[in-house]
Coordinates of C-alpha atoms and ligand atoms in Angstrom, one line a residue:
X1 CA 0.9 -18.9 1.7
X2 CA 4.1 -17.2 1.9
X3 CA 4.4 -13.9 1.0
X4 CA 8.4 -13.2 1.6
X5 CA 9.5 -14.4 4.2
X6 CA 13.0 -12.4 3.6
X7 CA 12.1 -9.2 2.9
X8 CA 8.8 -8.0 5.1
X9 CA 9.5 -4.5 4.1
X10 CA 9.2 -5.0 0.4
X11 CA 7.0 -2.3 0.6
X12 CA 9.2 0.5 1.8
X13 CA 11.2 0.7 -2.0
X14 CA 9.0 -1.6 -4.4
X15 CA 8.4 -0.9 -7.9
X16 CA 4.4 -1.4 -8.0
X17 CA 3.1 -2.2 -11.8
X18 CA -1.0 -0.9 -12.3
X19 CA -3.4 -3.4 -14.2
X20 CA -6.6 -1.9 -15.5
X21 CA -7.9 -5.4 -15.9
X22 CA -10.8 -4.4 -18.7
X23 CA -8.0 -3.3 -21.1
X24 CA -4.8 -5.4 -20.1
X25 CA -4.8 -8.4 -22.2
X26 CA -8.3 -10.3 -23.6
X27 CA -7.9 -14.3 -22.7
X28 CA -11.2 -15.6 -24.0
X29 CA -11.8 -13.3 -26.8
X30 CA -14.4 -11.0 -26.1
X31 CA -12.9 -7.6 -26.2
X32 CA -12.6 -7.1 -22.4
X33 CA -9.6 -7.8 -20.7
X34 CA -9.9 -10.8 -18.0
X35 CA -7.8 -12.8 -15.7
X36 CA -7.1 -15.3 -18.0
X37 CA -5.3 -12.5 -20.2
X38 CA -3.2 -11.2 -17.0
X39 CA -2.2 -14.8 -16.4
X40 CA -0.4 -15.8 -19.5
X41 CA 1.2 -11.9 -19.2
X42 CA 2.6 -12.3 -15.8
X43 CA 6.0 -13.2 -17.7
X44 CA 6.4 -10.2 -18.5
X45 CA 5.9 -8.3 -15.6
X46 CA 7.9 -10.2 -14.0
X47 CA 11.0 -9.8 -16.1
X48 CA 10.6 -6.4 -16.1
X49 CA 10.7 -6.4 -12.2
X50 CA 8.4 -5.6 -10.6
X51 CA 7.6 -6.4 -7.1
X52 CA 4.1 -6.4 -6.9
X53 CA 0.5 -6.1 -8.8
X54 CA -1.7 -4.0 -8.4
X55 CA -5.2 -5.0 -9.9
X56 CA -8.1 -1.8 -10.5
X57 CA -11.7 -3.3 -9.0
X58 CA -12.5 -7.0 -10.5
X59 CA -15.6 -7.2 -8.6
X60 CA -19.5 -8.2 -10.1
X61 CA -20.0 -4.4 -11.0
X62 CA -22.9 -2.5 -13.2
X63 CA -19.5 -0.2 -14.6
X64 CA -21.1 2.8 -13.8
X65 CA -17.7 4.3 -13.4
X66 CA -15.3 1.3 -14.4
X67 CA -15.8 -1.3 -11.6
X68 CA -15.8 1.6 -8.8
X69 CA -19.7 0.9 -8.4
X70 CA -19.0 -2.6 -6.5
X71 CA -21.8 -5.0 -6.0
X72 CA -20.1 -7.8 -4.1
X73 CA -17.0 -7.3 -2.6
X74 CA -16.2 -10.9 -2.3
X75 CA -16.3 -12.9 -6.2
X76 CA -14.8 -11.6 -9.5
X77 CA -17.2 -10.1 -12.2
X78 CA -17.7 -12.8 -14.8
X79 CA -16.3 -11.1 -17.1
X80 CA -12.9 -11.0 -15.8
X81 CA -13.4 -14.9 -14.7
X82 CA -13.9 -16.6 -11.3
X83 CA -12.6 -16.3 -8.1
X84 CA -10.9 -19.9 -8.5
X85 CA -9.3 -18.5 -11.2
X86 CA -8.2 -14.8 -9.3
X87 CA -6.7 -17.6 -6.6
X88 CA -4.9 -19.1 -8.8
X89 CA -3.3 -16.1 -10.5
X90 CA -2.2 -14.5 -7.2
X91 CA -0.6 -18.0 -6.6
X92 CA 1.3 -18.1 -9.9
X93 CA 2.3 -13.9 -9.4
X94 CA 3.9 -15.1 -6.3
X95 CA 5.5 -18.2 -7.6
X96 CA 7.2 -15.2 -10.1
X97 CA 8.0 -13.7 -6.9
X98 CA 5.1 -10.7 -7.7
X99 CA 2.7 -9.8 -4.6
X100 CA -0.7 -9.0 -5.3
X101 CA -2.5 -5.7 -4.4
X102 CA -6.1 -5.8 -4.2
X103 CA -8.2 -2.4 -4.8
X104 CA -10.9 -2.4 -2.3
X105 CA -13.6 0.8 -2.2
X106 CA -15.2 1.4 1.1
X107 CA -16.2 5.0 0.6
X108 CA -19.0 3.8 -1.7
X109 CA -21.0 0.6 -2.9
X110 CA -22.8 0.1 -6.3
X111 CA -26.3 0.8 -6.3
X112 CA -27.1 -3.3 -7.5
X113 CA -25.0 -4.3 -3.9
X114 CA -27.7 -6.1 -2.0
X115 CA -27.4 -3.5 1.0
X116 CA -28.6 -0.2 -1.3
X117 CA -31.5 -2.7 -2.8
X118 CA -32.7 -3.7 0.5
X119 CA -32.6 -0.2 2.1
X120 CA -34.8 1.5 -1.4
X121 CA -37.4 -1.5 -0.6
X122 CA -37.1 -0.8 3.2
X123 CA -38.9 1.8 4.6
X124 CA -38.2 5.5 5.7
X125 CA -36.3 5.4 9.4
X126 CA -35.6 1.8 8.7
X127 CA -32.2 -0.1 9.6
X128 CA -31.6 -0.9 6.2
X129 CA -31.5 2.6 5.4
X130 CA -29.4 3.3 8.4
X131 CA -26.2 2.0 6.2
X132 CA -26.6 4.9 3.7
X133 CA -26.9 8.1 3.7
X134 CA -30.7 9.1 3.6
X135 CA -31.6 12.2 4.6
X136 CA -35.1 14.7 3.7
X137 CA -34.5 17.2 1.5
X138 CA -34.7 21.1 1.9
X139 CA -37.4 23.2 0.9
X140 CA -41.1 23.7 1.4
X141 CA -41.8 19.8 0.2
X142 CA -38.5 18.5 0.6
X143 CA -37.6 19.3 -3.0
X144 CA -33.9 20.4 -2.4
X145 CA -31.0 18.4 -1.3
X146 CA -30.3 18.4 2.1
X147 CA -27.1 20.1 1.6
X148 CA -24.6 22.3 -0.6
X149 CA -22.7 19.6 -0.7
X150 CA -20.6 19.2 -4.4
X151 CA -19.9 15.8 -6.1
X152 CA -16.6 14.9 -6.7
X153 CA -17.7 14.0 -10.3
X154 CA -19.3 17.4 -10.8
X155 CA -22.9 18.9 -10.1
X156 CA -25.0 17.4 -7.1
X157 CA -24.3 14.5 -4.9
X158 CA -27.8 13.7 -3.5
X159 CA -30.5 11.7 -5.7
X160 CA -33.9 11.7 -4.4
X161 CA -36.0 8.4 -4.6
X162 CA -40.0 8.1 -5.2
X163 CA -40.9 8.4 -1.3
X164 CA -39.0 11.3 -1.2
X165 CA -36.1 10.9 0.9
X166 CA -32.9 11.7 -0.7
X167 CA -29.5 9.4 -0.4
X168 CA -25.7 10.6 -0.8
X169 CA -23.4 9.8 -3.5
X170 CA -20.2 11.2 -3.5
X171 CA -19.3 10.1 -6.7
X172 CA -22.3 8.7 -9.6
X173 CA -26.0 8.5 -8.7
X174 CA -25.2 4.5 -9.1
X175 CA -22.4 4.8 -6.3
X176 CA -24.5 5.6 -2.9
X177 CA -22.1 6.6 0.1
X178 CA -21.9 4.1 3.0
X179 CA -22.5 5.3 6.5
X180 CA -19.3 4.8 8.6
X181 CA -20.9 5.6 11.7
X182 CA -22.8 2.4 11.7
X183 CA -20.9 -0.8 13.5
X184 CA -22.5 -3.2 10.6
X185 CA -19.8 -0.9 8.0
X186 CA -17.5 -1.5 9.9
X187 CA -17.5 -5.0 10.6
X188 CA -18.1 -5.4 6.7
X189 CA -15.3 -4.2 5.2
X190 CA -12.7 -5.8 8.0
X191 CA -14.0 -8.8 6.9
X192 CA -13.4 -7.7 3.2
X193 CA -10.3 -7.0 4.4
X194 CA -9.5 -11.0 5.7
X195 CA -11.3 -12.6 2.9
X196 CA -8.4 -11.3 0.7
X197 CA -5.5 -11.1 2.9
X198 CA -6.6 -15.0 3.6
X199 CA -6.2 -15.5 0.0
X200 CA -3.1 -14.4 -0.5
X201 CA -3.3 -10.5 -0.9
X202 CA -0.2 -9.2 0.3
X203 CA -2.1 -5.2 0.6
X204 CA -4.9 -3.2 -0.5
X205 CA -5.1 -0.2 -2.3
X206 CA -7.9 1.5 -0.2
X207 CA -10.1 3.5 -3.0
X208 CA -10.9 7.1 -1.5
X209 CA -9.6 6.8 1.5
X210 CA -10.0 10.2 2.8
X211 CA -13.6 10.9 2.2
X212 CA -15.4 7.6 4.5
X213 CA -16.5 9.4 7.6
X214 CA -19.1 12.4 7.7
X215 CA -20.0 15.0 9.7
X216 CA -22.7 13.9 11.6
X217 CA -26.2 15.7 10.9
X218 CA -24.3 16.4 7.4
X219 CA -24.5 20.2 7.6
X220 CA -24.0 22.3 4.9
X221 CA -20.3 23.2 3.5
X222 CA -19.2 26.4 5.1
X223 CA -16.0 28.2 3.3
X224 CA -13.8 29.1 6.2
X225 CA -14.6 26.7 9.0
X226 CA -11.7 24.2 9.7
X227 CA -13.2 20.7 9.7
X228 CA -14.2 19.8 6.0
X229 CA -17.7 17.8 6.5
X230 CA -16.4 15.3 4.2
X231 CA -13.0 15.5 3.4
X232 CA -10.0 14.0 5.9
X233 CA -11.8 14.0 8.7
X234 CA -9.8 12.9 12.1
X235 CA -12.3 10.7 13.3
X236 CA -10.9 8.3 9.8
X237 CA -7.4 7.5 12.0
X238 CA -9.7 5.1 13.9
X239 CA -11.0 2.9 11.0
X240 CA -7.3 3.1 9.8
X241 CA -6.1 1.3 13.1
X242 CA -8.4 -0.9 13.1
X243 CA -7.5 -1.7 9.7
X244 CA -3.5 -2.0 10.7
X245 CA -4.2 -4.5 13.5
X246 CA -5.6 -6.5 11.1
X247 CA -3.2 -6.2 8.6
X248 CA -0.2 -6.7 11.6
X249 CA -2.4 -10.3 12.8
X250 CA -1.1 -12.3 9.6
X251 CA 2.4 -14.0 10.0
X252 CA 3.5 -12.0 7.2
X253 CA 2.1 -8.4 7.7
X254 CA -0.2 -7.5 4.3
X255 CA 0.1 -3.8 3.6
X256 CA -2.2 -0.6 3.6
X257 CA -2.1 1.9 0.4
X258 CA -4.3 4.9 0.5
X259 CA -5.8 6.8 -2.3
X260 CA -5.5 10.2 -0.2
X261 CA -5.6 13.6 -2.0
X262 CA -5.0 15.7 0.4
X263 CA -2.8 18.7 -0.7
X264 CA -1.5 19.4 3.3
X265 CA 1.7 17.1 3.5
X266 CA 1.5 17.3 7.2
X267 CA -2.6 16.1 7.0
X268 CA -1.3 13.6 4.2
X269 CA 1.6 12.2 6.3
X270 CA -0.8 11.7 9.6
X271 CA -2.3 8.9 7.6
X272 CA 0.9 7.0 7.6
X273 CA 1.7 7.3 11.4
X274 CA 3.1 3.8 12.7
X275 CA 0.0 2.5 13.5
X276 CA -2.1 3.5 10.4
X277 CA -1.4 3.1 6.3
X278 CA 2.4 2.3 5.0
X279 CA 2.3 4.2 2.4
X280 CA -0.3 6.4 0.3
X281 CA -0.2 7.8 -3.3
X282 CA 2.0 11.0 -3.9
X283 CA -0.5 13.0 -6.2
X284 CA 1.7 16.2 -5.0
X285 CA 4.5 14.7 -7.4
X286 CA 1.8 13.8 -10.3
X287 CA 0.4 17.0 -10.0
X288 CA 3.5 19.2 -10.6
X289 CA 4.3 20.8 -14.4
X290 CA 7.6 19.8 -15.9
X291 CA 9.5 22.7 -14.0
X292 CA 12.3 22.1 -11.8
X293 CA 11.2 24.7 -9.1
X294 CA 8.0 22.8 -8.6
X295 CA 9.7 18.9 -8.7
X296 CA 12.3 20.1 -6.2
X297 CA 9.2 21.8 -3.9
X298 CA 7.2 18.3 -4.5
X299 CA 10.3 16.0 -3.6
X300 CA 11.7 18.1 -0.9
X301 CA 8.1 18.4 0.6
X302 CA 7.3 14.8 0.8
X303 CA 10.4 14.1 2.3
X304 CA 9.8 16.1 4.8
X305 CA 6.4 15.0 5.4
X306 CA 7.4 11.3 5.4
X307 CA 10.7 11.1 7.3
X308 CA 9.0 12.2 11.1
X309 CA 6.3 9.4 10.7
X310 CA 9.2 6.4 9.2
X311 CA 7.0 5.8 6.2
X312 CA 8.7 5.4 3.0
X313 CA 7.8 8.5 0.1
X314 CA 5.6 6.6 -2.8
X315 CA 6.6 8.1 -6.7
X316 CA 3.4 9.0 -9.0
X317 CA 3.5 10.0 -12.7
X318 CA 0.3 8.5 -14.0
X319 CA -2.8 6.1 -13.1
X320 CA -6.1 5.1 -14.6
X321 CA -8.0 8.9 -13.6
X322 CA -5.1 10.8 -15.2
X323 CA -4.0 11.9 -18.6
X324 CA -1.0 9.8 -19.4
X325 CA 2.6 11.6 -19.3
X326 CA 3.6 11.8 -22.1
X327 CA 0.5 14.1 -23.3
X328 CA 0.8 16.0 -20.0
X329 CA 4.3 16.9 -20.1
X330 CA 3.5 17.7 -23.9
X331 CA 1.0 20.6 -23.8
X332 CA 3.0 23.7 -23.6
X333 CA 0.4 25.5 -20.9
X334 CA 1.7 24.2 -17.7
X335 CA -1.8 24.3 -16.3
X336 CA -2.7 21.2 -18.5
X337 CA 0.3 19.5 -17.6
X338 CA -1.3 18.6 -14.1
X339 CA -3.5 15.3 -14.6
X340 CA -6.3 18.0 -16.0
X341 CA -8.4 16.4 -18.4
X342 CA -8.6 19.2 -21.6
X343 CA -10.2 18.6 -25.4
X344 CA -7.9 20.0 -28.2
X345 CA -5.0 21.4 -26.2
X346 CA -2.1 21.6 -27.7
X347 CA 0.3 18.8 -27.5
X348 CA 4.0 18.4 -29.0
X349 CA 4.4 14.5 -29.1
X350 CA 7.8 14.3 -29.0
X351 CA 8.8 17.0 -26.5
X352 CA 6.3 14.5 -24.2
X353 CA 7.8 11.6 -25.0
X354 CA 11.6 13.3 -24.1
X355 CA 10.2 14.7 -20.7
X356 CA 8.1 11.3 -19.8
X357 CA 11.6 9.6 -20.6
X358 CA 13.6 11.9 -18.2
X359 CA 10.5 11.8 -15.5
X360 CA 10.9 7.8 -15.6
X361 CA 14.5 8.2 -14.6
X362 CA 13.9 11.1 -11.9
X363 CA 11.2 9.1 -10.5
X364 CA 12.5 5.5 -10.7
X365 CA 16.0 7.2 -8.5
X366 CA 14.1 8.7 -5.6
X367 CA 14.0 7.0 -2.0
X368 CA 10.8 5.2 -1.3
X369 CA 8.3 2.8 -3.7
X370 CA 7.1 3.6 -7.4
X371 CA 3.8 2.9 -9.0
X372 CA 3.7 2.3 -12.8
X373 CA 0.4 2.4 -14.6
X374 CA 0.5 -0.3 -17.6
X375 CA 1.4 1.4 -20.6
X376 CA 3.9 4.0 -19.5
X377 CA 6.3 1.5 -19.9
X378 CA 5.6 1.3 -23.5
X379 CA 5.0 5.5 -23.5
X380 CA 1.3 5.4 -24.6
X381 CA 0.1 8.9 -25.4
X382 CA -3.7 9.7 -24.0
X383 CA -6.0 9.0 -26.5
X384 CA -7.8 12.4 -26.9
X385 CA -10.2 11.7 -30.0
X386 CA -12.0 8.8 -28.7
X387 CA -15.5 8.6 -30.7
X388 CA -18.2 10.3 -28.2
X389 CA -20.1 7.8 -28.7
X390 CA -17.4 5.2 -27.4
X391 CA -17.2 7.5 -24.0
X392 CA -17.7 5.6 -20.9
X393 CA -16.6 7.2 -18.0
X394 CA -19.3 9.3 -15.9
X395 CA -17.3 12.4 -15.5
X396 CA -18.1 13.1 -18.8
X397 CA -21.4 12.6 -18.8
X398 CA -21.9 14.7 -15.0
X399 CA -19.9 17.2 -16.5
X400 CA -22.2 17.8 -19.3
X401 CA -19.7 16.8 -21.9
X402 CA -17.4 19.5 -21.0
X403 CA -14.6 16.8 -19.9
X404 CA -13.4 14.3 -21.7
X405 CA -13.5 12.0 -19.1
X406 CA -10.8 9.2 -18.1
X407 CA -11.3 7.3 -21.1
X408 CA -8.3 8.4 -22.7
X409 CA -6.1 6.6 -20.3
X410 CA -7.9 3.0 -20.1
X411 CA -7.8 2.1 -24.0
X412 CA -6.4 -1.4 -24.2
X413 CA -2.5 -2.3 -24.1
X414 CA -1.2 -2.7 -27.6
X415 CA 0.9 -6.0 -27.6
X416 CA 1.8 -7.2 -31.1
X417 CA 0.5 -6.5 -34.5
X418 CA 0.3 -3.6 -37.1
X419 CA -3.4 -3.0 -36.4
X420 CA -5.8 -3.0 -33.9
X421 CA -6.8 -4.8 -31.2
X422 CA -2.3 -5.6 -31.3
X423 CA -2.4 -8.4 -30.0
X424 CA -4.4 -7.5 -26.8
X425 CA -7.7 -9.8 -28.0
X426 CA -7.6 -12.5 -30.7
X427 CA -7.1 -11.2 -34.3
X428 CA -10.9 -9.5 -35.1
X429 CA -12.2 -8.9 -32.1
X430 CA -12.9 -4.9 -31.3
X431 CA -12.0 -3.7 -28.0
X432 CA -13.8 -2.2 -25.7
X433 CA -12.5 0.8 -26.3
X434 CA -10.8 1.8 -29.8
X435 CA -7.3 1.6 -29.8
X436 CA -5.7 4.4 -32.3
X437 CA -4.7 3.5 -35.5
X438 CA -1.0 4.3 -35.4
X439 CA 0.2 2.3 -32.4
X440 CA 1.9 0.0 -34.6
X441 CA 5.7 1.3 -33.2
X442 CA 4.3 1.5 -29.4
X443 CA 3.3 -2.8 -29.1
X444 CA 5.2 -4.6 -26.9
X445 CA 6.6 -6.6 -29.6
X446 CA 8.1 -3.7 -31.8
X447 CA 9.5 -2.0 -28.6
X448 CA 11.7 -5.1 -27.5
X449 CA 14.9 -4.9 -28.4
X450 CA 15.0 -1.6 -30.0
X451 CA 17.6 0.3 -27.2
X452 CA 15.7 3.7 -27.8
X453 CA 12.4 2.6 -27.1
X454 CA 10.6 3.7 -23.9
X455 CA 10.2 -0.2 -22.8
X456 CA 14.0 -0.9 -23.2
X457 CA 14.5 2.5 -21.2
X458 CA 12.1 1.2 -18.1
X459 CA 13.5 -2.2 -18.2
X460 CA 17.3 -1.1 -17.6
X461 CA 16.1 1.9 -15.5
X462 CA 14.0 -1.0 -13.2
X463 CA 17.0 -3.2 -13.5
X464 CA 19.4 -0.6 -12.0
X465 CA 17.2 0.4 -9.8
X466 CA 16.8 -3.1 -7.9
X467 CA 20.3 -4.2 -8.2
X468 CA 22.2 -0.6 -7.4
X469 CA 19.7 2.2 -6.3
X470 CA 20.0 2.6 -2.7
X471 CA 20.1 4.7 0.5
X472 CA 20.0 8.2 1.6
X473 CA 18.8 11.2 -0.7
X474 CA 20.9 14.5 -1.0
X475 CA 20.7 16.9 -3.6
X476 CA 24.2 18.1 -5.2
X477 CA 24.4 21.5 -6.2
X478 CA 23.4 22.8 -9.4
X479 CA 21.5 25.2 -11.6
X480 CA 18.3 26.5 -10.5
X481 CA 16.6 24.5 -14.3
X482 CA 18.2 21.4 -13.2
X483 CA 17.7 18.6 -10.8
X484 CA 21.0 16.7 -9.3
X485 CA 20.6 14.5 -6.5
X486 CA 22.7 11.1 -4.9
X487 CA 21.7 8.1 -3.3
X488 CA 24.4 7.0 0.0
X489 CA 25.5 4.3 -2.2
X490 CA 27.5 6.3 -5.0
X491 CA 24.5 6.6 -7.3
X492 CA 23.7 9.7 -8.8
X493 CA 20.8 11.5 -10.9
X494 CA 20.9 14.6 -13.3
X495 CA 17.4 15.7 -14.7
X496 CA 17.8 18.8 -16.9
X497 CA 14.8 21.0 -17.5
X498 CA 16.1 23.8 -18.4
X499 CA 16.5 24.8 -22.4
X500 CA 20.3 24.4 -22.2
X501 CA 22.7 21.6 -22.2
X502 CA 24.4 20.8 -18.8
X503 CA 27.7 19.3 -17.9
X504 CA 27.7 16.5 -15.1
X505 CA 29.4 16.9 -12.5
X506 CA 33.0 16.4 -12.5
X507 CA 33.7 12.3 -11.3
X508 CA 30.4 11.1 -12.8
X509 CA 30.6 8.1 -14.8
X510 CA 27.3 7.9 -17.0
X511 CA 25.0 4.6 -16.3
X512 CA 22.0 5.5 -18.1
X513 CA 20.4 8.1 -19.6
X514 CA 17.2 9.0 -21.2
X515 CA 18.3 10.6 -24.4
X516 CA 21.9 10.9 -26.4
X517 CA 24.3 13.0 -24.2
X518 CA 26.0 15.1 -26.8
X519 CA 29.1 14.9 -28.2
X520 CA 31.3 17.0 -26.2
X521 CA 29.6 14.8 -22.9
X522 CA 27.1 17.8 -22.1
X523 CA 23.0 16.7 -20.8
X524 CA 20.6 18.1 -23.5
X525 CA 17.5 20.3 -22.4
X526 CA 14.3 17.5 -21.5
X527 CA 17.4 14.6 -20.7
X528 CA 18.2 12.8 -17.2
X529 CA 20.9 10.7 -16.9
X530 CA 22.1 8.3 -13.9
X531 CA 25.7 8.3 -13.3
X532 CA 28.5 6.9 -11.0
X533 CA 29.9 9.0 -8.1
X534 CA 33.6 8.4 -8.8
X535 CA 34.7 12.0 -7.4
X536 CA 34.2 11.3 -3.3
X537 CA 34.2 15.4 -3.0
X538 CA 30.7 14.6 -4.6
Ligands
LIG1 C1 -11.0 6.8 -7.0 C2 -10.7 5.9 -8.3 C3 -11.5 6.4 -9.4 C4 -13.0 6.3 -9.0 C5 -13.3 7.0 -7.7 C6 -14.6 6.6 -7.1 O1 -10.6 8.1 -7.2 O2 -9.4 5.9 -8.5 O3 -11.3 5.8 -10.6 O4 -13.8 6.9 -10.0 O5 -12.4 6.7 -6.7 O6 -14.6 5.3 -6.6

């Protein structure tokens, strides 16, 4: 299959479009989203632009934490269709000229994957158990977990089974922890890694890619000693390599995309060393509030993490485990305006909507790739008032109710319609998840063609940016509230986020902007614009 012959380092500047496939677009009418529904919709990610796909887990999974708890890493869940059928979609994507990216999750299988069923019939000390975790517990019978260890979904990652040994789970009870130390892992998921790059993957998005390898003997987390026993460990580098030789064997080289939140940028940036991942999710950039201090810290630190390993800088604003921008950016406490999931906090819907307008400009003009989570293109709030008993996700049930969970983010994609499901399933059907009543203005449909909507905004912005955003990055002087950078090739980008109006810089011819300018040509508070170096001073 060929990928792109002319442009191996797509990669390095591509605009990357997220599909939650449960709630992208229903094909055979039974209020999940499927493959059949992302087929007939590849149109329209492809005249909006984007380079590539990349899909959330479509694997045979018991959706203990939405496809995350994978029982076979090599078919599609029937709900979502076949494999025949995922084939043929990445063959049409590419005939549109749109890669595919495949999410595989090494860190962690679903307790239903043959492996974890074998090893619970299998006894204690037996191989089969030797690909997990099991360990005895603490305590005068064994009754506590063999560790302090924290899951990364809240309360206790250990689960003991009738014999009494215990086994790890990072993550849900239903999501057991592989053990990387064992060869058999290994082998495994390389092979995962060809049976999709063979069918025409052109990358992976590798799901927790910092948290694989262990300490061995699993001690105990100590505050103050160096080496985290489960978190970035060096001894991952190796599996990485491994991973890149593959990658590097196919004619056209596929690519390697970590999940990796690691706040060090110099830690981060070791993962994308030559040899290892091309690029890995900013969550530095996602996790910032809407204040110019901390977007200049974020962009200035990435670059500087990047540039000394050559890999290209990847822009974050949203993604299916974070509350959406426009709610973020919305809630006047800045603390909330990280991904943080929060019930009833305040939220001004319009001053979101103006930010998540001007972050789409800022983010679509820095150097390096962009990934777009469906729906931001159409400015979908977070849906905060799902029904409890509609609640899904397992961080809200492991946290006791306390957080909301990810819900919020993964309600279907309203397409067409006045009234639920818009266009997303066939006129009746219920969703999986309730879509909110007044999303009659945010479809597809009623968006297109209105020049102030958010998908009008992101079409021209992704048009620009492929035809005319290019080269080196350089900020241009300007008040401490406001953001002004330019590109080498003339291009140039004013974010204000201060509470007063700007004036661009002298020679700037306006391209684009997020909001009106005023009338006497001044950037209103909560507005970027793109603009035209015409002054060479500049
Ligand atoms: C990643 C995924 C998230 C999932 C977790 C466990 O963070 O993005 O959705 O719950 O890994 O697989």
């Amino acid at each position: 299959m060929v990928l792109q012959p002319d442009r191996p380092d797509w990669w390095r500047d591509a605009a990357i479009y997220q599909v939650y496939p449960r709630s992208f677009a229903d094909g055979n009418g039974d209020g999940t989203g499927d493959l059949a529904g992302i087929r007939a919709r590849l149109p329209y990610l492809a005249e909006l632009g984007f380079d590539a796909v990349w899909f959330n887990p479509w694997y045979p999974s018991p959706l203990k934490d939405g496809g995350y708890d994978v029982a076979d890493y090599r078919s599609i869940d029937p709900v979502f269709g076949t494999l025949e059928e995922a084939e043929k979609l990445i063959a049409e994507a590419l005939d549109l000229g749109i890669r595919t990216v495949v999410d595989i999750v090494p860190n962690h299988v679903s307790s239903e994957h043959p492996w974890f069923r074998a090893a619970l019939a299998a006894p204690v000390g037996s191989p089969e158990r030797e690909l997990f975790h099991f360990a005895e517990g603490r305590g005068e019978n064994g009754e506590l977990p063999p560790n302090n260890w924290k899951s990364e979904f809240g309360g206790c990652p250990w689960t003991r089974i009738a014999d009494g040994q215990w086994y790890l789970h990072l993550f849900a009870t239903e999501q057991p922890d592989l053990n990387w130390a064992h060869p058999l892992v290994r082998q495994e998921h390389e092979e995962i890694l060809r049976f999709w790059f063979d069918r025409g993957a052109a990358g992976v998005r590798i799901d927790s890619a910092g948290l694989l390898t262990k300490e061995p003997g699993l001690p105990s987390f100590e505050l103050g000693v160096d080496t985290h026993p489960f978190v970035d460990r060096d001894d991952l580098h190796d599996i990485y390599r491994s991973w890149r030789a593959i990658a590097d064997s196919y004619e056209q080289p596929r690519v390697l995309i970590g999940e990796i939140w690691v706040p060090d940028t110099e830690r981060f940036a070791r993962y994308l060393r030559p040899d290892e991942l091309h690029t890995a999710f900013n969550f530095d950039f996602l996790a910032r509030p809407w204040a110019a201090a901390e977007l200049r810290a974020s962009i200035d630190g990435t670059l500087a993490a990047h540039a000394p390993v050559g890999a290209p800088a990847t822009w974050v604003l949203c993604n299916h485990d974070v509350t959406r921008t426009v709610t973020r950016y919305g809630r006047a406490d800045t603390r909330f305006q990280f991904s943080a999931k929060a019930f009833g906090t305040p939220t001004d819907r319009a001053l979101g909507v103006r930010r998540a307008r001007a972050a789409a400009l800022l983010s679509l003009a820095l150097p390096g790739s962009l990934y777009m989570y469906q729906g931001e293109e159409l400015g979908l709030p977070e849906v905060e008032d799902l029904p409890l008993s509609t609640l899904q996700d397992p961080m809200h049930f492991r946290s006791g109710g306390t957080d909301p969970g990810r819900d919020g983010c993964r309600v279907p994609i309203p397409w067409s319609g006045d009234a639920a499901p818009y266009g997303f399933a066939p006129e009746g059907v219920e969703p999986w998840l309730p879509q909110p009543e007044d999303w009659a203005a945010l479809t597809v449909a009623a968006q297109t063609g209105d020049p102030d909507s958010m998908l009008e905004l992101y079409r021209e912005a992704l048009r620009i940016r492929r035809e005319r955003i290019g080269g080196e990055f350089g900020w241009l002087p300007a008040d401490p509230e406001v953001l002004s950078f330019r590109r080498a090739d003339g291009f140039g980008c004013l974010v204000n986020l201060g509470a007063e109006p700007v004036a661009l810089p002298g020679g700037a011819a306006p391209l684009l902007a997020s909001g009106p300018l005023a009338e006497d040509g001044t950037l209103p508070a909560d507005t970027a614009v793109w603009f035209e170096i015409l002054d060479t001073r500049l």
